[in-house]
Amino acid sequence: MRIDAVSIFPDFFQVLDISLLGKAKAQELLSVNIHDLRDFTDDKHRTVDDTPFGGGAGMLMKAEPWGQALDKLVDSETVVIFPSPAGELFKQATAKELASAKHLVFACGRYEGIDQRVVDYAGSIAKVRLISLGDYVLNGGEVAAVAMIEAIARLIPGVIGNSESLSEESFSEGLLEYPSYTKPSNWRGMEVPEVLLSGNHAEIAKWRKAKALERTGQVRPELLP
Ligand code: 6GU
């Protein structure tokens, strides 16, 4: 998979060079390319924002730098993602869907957002998704894009190296993950649940399922079947 991200703060994406994604890139399963939106301006001040028609607080991102960036990066096989609190919710199912794409472009807005015609134009040359990380407001799309890229990239076949850890994690069966323990079996007076020390795999699986259901019911009851 190829991922491009466009932003006025390319440094936000440096964290992607750490660990998992570093491995994915080393295995050549993924290439990530970060672009500075200001490189797509032609004026001396490298202007990317302007005041909104109709008035209102704050600045909007102007269309043409985005137009130039999209023209360079997008083809008909691209999925263009606009991180936005006004978008559909990003879920594990969204990550799975996007993990099979050939090419993703993340268009990261700042300020009060991007001129709507950029989204409409992107939709005329490629598939477009407006995607939100959750019901709260971030200062820009970069942190959301980094989170989405990590969630997507670890699902690319071959990246994680242990497909069982994918099938047993939270959301893989629509439930939150059961609690886990490692050595020592007694830590500061707290014991590991005895069934986990029993070696009885059927009983352990039963216990884990019950704990996953219990935890999901307590904190995310809307996820229960
Ligand atoms: Cl994707 N962008 C911004 N700016 N804020 C958000 C978000 C995205 N998701 C939740 N809040």
PDB file of N, CA and C and ligand atoms in Angstrom, residues 83-85 131-134 136-141 144 148, ligand 1:
ATOM      1  N   PRO A  83      -9.759  13.868   7.229  1.00  0.00           N
ATOM      2  CA  PRO A  83     -10.072  13.749   8.651  1.00  0.00           C
ATOM      3  C   PRO A  83     -10.910  14.952   9.058  1.00  0.00           C
ATOM      4  N   SER A  84     -12.067  14.696   9.657  1.00  0.00           N
ATOM      5  CA  SER A  84     -12.955  15.797  10.022  1.00  0.00           C
ATOM      6  C   SER A  84     -13.927  15.355  11.104  1.00  0.00           C
ATOM      7  N   PRO A  85     -14.123  16.218  12.128  1.00  0.00           N
ATOM      8  CA  PRO A  85     -15.121  15.856  13.142  1.00  0.00           C
ATOM      9  C   PRO A  85     -16.523  15.790  12.545  1.00  0.00           C
ATOM     10  N   ILE A 131     -13.798  11.362   7.524  1.00  0.00           N
ATOM     11  CA  ILE A 131     -13.780  10.426   8.647  1.00  0.00           C
ATOM     12  C   ILE A 131     -13.396  11.140   9.938  1.00  0.00           C
ATOM     13  N   SER A 132     -14.175  10.883  10.981  1.00  0.00           N
ATOM     14  CA  SER A 132     -13.930  11.437  12.316  1.00  0.00           C
ATOM     15  C   SER A 132     -13.425  10.354  13.254  1.00  0.00           C
ATOM     16  N   LEU A 133     -12.539  10.760  14.147  1.00  0.00           N
ATOM     17  CA  LEU A 133     -12.004   9.829  15.133  1.00  0.00           C
ATOM     18  C   LEU A 133     -12.964   9.626  16.303  1.00  0.00           C
ATOM     19  N   GLY A 134     -13.821  10.588  16.554  1.00  0.00           N
ATOM     20  CA  GLY A 134     -14.723  10.487  17.693  1.00  0.00           C
ATOM     21  C   GLY A 134     -15.374  11.824  17.948  1.00  0.00           C
ATOM     22  N   TYR A 136     -15.313  14.644  19.550  1.00  0.00           N
ATOM     23  CA  TYR A 136     -14.566  15.698  20.241  1.00  0.00           C
ATOM     24  C   TYR A 136     -13.792  16.431  19.159  1.00  0.00           C
ATOM     25  N   VAL A 137     -13.257  17.592  19.499  1.00  0.00           N
ATOM     26  CA  VAL A 137     -12.619  18.413  18.464  1.00  0.00           C
ATOM     27  C   VAL A 137     -11.113  18.502  18.678  1.00  0.00           C
ATOM     28  N   LEU A 138     -10.358  18.173  17.633  1.00  0.00           N
ATOM     29  CA  LEU A 138      -8.907  18.346  17.620  1.00  0.00           C
ATOM     30  C   LEU A 138      -8.586  19.613  16.836  1.00  0.00           C
ATOM     31  N   ASN A 139      -7.347  20.095  16.962  1.00  0.00           N
ATOM     32  CA  ASN A 139      -6.999  21.337  16.265  1.00  0.00           C
ATOM     33  C   ASN A 139      -6.771  21.154  14.773  1.00  0.00           C
ATOM     34  N   GLY A 140      -6.597  19.914  14.348  1.00  0.00           N
ATOM     35  CA  GLY A 140      -6.365  19.656  12.933  1.00  0.00           C
ATOM     36  C   GLY A 140      -6.437  18.172  12.670  1.00  0.00           C
ATOM     37  N   GLY A 141      -6.328  17.791  11.417  1.00  0.00           N
ATOM     38  CA  GLY A 141      -6.497  16.387  11.047  1.00  0.00           C
ATOM     39  C   GLY A 141      -5.278  15.508  11.270  1.00  0.00           C
ATOM     40  N   ALA A 144      -5.426  12.763  14.037  1.00  0.00           N
ATOM     41  CA  ALA A 144      -6.412  11.774  13.598  1.00  0.00           C
ATOM     42  C   ALA A 144      -5.850  10.914  12.469  1.00  0.00           C
ATOM     43  N   MET A 148      -5.352   6.875  12.381  1.00  0.00           N
ATOM     44  CA  MET A 148      -5.957   6.032  11.337  1.00  0.00           C
ATOM     45  C   MET A 148      -4.900   5.228  10.595  1.00  0.00           C
TER      46      MET A 148
HETATM   47 CL1  6GU B   1     -10.647  13.527  12.099  1.00  0.00          CL
HETATM   48  N1  6GU B   1     -10.317  16.027  12.915  1.00  0.00           N
HETATM   49  C1  6GU B   1     -10.451  17.003  13.829  1.00  0.00           C
HETATM   50  N2  6GU B   1      -9.961  18.209  13.561  1.00  0.00           N
HETATM   51  N3  6GU B   1     -11.053  16.829  14.986  1.00  0.00           N
HETATM   52  C2  6GU B   1     -11.514  15.611  15.235  1.00  0.00           C
HETATM   53  C3  6GU B   1     -11.400  14.550  14.350  1.00  0.00           C
HETATM   54  C4  6GU B   1     -10.795  14.798  13.182  1.00  0.00           C
HETATM   55  N4  6GU B   1     -11.980  13.474  14.880  1.00  0.00           N
HETATM   56  C5  6GU B   1     -12.416  13.856  16.062  1.00  0.00           C
HETATM   57  N5  6GU B   1     -12.156  15.144  16.292  1.00  0.00           N
END
